[in-house]
PDB file of C-alpha atoms in Angstrom:
ATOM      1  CA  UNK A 264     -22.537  55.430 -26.778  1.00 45.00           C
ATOM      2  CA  UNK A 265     -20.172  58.537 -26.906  1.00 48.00           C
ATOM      3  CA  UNK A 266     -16.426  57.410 -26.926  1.00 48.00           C
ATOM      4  CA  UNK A 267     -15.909  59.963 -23.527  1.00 44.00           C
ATOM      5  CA  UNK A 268     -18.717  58.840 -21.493  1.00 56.00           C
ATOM      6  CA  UNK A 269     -16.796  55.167 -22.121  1.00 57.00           C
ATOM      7  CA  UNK A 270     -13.698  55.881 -21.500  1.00 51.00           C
ATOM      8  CA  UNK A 271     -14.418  57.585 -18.128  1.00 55.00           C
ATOM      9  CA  UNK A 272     -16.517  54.448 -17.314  1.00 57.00           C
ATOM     10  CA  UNK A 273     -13.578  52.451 -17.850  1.00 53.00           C
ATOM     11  CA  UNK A 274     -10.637  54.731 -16.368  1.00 50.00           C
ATOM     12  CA  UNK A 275     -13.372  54.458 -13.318  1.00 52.00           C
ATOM     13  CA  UNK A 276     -13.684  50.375 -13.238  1.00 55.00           C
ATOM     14  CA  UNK A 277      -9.832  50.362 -13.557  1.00 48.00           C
ATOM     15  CA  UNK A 278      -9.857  52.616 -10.483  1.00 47.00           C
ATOM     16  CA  UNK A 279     -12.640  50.666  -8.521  1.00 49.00           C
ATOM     17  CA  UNK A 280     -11.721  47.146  -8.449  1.00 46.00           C
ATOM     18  CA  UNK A 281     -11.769  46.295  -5.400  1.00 46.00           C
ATOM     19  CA  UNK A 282     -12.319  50.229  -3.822  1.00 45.00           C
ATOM     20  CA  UNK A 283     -16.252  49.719  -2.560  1.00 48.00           C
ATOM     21  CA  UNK A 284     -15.206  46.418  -0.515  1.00 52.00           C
ATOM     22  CA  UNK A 285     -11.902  47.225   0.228  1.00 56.00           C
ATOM     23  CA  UNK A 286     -12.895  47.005   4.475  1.00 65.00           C
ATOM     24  CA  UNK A 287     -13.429  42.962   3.769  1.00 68.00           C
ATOM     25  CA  UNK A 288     -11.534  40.063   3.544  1.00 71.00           C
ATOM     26  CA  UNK A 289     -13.150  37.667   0.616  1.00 74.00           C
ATOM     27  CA  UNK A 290     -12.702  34.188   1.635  1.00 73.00           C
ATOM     28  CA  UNK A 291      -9.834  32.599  -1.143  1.00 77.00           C
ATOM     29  CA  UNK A 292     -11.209  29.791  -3.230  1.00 76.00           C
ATOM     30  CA  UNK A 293      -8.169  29.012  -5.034  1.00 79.00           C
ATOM     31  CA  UNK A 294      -8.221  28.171  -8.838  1.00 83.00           C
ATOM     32  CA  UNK A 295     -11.768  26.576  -9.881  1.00 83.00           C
ATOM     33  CA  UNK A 296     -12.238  24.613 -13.048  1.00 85.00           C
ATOM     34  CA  UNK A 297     -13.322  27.592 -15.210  1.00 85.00           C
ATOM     35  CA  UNK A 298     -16.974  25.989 -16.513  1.00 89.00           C
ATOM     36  CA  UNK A 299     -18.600  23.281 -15.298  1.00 89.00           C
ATOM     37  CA  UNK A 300     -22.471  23.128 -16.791  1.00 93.00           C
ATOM     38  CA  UNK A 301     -24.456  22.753 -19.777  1.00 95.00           C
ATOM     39  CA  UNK A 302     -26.175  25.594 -21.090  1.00 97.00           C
ATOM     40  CA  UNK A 303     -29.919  24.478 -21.131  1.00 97.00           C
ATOM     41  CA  UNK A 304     -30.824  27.750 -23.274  1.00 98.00           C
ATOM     42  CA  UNK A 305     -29.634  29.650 -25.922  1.00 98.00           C
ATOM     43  CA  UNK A 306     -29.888  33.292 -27.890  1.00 98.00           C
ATOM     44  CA  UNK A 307     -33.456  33.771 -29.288  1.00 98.00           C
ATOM     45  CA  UNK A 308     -35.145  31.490 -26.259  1.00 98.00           C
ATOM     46  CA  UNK A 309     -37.827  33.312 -23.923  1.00 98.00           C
ATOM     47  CA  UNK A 310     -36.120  33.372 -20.874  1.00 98.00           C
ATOM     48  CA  UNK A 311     -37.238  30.672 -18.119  1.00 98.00           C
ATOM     49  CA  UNK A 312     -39.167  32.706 -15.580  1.00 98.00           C
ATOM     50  CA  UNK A 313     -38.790  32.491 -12.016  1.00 98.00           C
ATOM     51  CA  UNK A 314     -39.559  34.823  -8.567  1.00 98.00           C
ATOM     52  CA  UNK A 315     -36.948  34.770  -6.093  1.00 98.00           C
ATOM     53  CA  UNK A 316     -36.580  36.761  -2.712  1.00 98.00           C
ATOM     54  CA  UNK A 317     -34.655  39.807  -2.418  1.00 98.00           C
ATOM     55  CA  UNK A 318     -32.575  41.198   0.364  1.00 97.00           C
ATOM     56  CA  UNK A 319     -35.617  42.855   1.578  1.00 96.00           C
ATOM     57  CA  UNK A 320     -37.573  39.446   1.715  1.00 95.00           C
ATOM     58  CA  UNK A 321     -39.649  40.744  -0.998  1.00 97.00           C
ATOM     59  CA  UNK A 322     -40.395  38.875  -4.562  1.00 98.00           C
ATOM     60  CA  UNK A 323     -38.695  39.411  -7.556  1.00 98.00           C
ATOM     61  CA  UNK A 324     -40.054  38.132 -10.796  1.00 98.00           C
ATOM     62  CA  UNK A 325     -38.241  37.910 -14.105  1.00 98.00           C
ATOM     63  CA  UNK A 326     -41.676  38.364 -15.905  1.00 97.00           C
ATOM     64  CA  UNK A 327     -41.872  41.932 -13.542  1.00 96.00           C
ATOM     65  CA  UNK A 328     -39.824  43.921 -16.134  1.00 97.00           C
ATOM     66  CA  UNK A 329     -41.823  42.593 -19.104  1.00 97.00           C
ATOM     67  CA  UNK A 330     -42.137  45.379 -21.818  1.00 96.00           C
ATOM     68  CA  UNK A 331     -40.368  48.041 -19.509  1.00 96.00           C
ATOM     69  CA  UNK A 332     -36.923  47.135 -19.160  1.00 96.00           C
ATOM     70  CA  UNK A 333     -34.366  45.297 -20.286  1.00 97.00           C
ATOM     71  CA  UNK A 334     -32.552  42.830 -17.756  1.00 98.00           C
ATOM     72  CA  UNK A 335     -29.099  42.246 -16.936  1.00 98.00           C
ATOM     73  CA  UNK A 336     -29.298  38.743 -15.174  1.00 98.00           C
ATOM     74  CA  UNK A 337     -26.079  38.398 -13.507  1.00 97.00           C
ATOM     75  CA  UNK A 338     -25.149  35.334 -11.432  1.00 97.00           C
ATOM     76  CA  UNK A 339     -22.064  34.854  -9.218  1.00 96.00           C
ATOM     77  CA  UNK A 340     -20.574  31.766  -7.591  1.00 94.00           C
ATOM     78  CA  UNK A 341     -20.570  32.565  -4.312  1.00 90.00           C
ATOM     79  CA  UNK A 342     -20.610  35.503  -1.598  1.00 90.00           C
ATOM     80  CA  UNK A 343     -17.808  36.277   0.237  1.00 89.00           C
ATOM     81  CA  UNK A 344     -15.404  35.147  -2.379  1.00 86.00           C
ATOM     82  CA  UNK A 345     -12.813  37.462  -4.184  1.00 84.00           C
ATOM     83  CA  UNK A 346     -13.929  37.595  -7.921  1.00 85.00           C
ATOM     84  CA  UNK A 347     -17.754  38.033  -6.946  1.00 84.00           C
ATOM     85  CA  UNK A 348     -16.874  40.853  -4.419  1.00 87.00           C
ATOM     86  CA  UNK A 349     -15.252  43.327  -7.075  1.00 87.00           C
ATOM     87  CA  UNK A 350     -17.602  42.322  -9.967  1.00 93.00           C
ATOM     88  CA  UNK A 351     -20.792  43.487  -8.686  1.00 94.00           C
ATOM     89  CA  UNK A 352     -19.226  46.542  -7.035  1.00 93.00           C
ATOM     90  CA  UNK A 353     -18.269  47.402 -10.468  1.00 93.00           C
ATOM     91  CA  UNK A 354     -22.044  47.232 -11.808  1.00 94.00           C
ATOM     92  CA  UNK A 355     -22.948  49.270  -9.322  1.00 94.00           C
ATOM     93  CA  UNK A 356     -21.051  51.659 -10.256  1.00 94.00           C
ATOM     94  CA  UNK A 357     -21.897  51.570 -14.151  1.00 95.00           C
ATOM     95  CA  UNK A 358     -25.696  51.927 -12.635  1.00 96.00           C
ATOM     96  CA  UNK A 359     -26.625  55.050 -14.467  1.00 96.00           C
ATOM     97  CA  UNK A 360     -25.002  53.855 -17.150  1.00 96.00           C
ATOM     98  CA  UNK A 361     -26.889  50.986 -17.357  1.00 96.00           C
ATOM     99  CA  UNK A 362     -30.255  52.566 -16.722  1.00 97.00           C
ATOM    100  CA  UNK A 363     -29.496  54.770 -19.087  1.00 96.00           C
ATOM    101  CA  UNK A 364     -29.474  51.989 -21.494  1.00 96.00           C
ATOM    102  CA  UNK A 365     -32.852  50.640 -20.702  1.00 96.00           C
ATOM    103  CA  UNK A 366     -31.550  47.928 -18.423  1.00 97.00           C
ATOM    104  CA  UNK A 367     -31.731  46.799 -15.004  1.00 97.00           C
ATOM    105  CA  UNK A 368     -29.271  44.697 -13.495  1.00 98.00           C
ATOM    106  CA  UNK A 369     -30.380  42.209 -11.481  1.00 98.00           C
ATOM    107  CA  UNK A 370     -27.598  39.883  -9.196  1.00 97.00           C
ATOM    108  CA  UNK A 371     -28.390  36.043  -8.215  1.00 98.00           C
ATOM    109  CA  UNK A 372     -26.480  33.409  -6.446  1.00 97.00           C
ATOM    110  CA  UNK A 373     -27.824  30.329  -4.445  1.00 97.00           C
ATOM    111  CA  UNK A 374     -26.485  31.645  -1.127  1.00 96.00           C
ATOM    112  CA  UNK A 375     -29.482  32.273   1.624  1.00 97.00           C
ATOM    113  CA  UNK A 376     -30.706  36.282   1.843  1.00 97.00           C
ATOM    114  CA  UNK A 377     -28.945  36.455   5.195  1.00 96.00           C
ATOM    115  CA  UNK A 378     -25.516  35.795   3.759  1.00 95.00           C
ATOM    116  CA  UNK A 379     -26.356  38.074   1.285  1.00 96.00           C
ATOM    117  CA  UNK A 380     -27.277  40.705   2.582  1.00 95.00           C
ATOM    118  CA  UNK A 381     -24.663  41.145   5.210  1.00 94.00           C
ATOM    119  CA  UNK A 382     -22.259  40.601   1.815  1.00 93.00           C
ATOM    120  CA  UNK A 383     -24.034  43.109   0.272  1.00 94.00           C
ATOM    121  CA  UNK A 384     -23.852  45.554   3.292  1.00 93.00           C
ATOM    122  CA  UNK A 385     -19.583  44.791   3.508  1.00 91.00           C
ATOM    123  CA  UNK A 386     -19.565  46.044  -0.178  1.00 91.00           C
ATOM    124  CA  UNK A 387     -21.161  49.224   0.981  1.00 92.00           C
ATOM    125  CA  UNK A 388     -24.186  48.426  -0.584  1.00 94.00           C
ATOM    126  CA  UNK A 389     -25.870  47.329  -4.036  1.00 96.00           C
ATOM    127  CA  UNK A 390     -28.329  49.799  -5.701  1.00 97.00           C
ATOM    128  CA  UNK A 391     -29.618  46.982  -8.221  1.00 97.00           C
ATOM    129  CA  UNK A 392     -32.385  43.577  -6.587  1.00 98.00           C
ATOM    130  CA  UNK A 393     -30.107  40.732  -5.018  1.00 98.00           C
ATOM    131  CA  UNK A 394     -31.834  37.811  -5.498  1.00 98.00           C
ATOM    132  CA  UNK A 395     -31.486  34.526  -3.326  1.00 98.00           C
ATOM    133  CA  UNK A 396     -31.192  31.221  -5.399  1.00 98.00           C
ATOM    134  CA  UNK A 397     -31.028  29.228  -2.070  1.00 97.00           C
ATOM    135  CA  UNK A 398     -33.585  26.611  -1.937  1.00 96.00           C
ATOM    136  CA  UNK A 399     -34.941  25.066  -3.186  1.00 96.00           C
ATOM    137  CA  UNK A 400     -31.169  25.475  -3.923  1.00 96.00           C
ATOM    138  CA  UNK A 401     -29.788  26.877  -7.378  1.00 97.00           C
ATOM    139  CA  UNK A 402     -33.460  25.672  -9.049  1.00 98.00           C
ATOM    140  CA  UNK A 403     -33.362  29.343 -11.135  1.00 98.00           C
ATOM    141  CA  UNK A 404     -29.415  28.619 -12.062  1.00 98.00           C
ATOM    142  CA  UNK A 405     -30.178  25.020 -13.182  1.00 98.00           C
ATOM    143  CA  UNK A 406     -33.368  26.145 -15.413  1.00 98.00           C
ATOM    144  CA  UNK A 407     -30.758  28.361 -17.154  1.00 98.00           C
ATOM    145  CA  UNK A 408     -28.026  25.503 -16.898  1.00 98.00           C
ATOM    146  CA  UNK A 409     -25.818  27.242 -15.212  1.00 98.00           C
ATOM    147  CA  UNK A 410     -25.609  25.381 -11.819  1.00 97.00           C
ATOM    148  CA  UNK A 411     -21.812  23.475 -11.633  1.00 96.00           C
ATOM    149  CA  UNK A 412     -21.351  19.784  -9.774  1.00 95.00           C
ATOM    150  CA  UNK A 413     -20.795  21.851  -6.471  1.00 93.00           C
ATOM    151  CA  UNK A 414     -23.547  23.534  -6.049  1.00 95.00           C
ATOM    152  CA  UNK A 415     -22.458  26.633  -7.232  1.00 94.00           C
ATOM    153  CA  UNK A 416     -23.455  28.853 -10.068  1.00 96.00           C
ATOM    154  CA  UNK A 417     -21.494  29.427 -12.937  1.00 96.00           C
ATOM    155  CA  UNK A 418     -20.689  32.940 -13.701  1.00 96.00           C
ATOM    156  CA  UNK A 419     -22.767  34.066 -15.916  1.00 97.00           C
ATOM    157  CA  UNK A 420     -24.321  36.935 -17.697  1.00 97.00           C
ATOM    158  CA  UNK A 421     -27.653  36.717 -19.367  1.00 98.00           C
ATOM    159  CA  UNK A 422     -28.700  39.787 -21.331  1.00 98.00           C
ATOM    160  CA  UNK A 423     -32.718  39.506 -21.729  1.00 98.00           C
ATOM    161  CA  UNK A 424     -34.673  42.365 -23.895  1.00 97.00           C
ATOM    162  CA  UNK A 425     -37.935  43.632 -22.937  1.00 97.00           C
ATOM    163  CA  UNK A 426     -40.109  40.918 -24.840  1.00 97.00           C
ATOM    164  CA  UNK A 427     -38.323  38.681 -22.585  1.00 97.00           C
ATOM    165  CA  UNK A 428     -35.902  37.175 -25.340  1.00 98.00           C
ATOM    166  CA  UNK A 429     -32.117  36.290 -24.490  1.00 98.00           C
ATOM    167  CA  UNK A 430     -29.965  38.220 -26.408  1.00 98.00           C
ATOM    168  CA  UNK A 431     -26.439  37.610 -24.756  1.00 98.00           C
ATOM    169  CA  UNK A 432     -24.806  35.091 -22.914  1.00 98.00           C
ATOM    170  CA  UNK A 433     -21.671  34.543 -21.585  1.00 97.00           C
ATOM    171  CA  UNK A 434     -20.844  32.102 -19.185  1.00 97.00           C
ATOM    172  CA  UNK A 435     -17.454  33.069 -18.364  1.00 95.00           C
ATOM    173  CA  UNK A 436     -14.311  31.372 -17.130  1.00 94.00           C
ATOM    174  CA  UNK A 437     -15.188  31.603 -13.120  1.00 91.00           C
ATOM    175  CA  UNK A 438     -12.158  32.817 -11.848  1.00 91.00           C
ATOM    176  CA  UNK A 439     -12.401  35.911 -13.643  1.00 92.00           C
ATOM    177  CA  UNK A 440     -14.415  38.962 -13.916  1.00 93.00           C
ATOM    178  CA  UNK A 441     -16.022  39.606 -17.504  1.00 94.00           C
ATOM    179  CA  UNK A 442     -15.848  42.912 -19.253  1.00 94.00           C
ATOM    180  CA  UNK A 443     -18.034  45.658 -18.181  1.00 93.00           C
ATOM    181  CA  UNK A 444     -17.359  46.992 -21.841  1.00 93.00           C
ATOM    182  CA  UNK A 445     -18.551  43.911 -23.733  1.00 94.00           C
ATOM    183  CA  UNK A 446     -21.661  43.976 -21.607  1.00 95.00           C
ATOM    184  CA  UNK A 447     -22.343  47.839 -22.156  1.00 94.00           C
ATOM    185  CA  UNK A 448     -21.934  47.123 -26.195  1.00 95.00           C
ATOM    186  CA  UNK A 449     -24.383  43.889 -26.089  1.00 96.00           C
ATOM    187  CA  UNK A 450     -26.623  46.503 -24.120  1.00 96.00           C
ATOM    188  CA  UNK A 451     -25.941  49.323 -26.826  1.00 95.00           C
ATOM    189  CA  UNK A 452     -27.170  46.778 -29.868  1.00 93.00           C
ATOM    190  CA  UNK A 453     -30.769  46.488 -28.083  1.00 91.00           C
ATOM    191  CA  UNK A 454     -31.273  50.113 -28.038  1.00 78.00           C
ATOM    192  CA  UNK A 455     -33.788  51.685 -25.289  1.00 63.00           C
TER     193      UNK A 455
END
C-alpha cells in the first residue's frame, strides 16, 4: 500500500471515532475482563463454516466467498455498547480500502437481527453483511472459541483468505478497539 493513501486512512479514523454514531448514547459496560475464551482454532486451519442471517433476514455463508474474496470476520461483544459502536463505524469507512484489498468485511455478534439492525441504522448504516449469532446463541463464536462465560463474544478479528484458510487472528483485549492499520497490513501480506 502507498504510504499517502495510509496516512489519509488514518488521519480519517483519528477523525471518525465516534463521528457516524455520534446521535446515540452506547449503553456503558464498565471495565470487562479483557479475554475470557479458548481459541478452538488457529493460523493455517480451514475456517469452521457456518450461515447466519443478515439484517435483511437473508443467509450468509462463510463458504459464499470461497475462491472470490477474502474475509474479514469481525465479531463484537455486544450492540449498543461504546467500543463496538465506533469500531465498526470505522470499517465502514476503510470499505474501499478494504475491497480494494480483495476483502470483505463481514460483522457478527450473538445479538437477535432486530437489535441489530436498529444498531446498525443509529450508526447511520453499515455497507458490509451483519450477521446475527443469536440462537441457537453464539454457536458460530463458540466453533471459533471465541464465546466468553457471559454469553458474549470476544472481540475478535479473523482474517480468512480465499481458499478458506485463517491467516490472522487477534482476539483482542475487549475494552478496546484494535488497529485498523494492523488489519490493513495482515490484509496487504495476502495480496488480491
Amino acid at each position: 500500500m502507498k504510504r499517502v493513501p495510509l496516512l489519509a486512512l488514518l488521519v480519517l479514523l483519528l477523525l471518525a471515532p465516534g463521528s457516524r454514531a455520534d446521535d446515540m448514547i452506547p449503553y456503558p459496560t464498565g471495565h470487562l475482563k479483557p479475554i475470557d475464551s479458548t481459541l478452538k482454532v488457529k493460523v493455517g486451519d480451514m475456517a469452521p463454516d457456518f450461515e447466519l442471517p443478515d439484517l435483511n433476514g437473508d443467509k450468509v455463508r462463510l463458504s459464499d466467498y470461497r475462491g472470490k474474496r477474502s474475509v474479514v470476520l469481525s465479531f463484537v461483544p455486544a450492540a449498543w455498547t461504546p467500543v463496538c459502536s465506533d469500531q465498526w463505524p470505522g470499517y465502514n469507512l476503510a470499505l474501499d480500502l478494504i475491497h480494494g484489498l480483495g476483502a470483505e468485511v463481514i460483522g457478527i455478534t450473538v445479538d437477535n437481527t432486530p437489535t441489530q439492525a436498529e444498531w446498525a441504522k443509529a450508526m447511520h448504516g453499515l455497507d458490509f453483511p451483519v450477521l446475527s449469532d443469536f440462537w441457537p446463541h453464539g454457536k458460530v463464536a463458540a466453533s471459533f472459541g471465541v464465546l466468553r462465560s457471559d454469553g458474549m463474544a470476544e472481540r475478535s478479528l479473523f482474517v480468512i483468505d480465499k481458499q478458506g484458510i485463517i491467516r490472522y487472528i487477534d482476539v483482542h483485549d475487549i475494552n478496546e478497539r484494535p488497529d485498523l492499520g494492523v488489519l490493513v497490513g495482515e490484509l496487504e501480506k495476502l495480496g488480491k
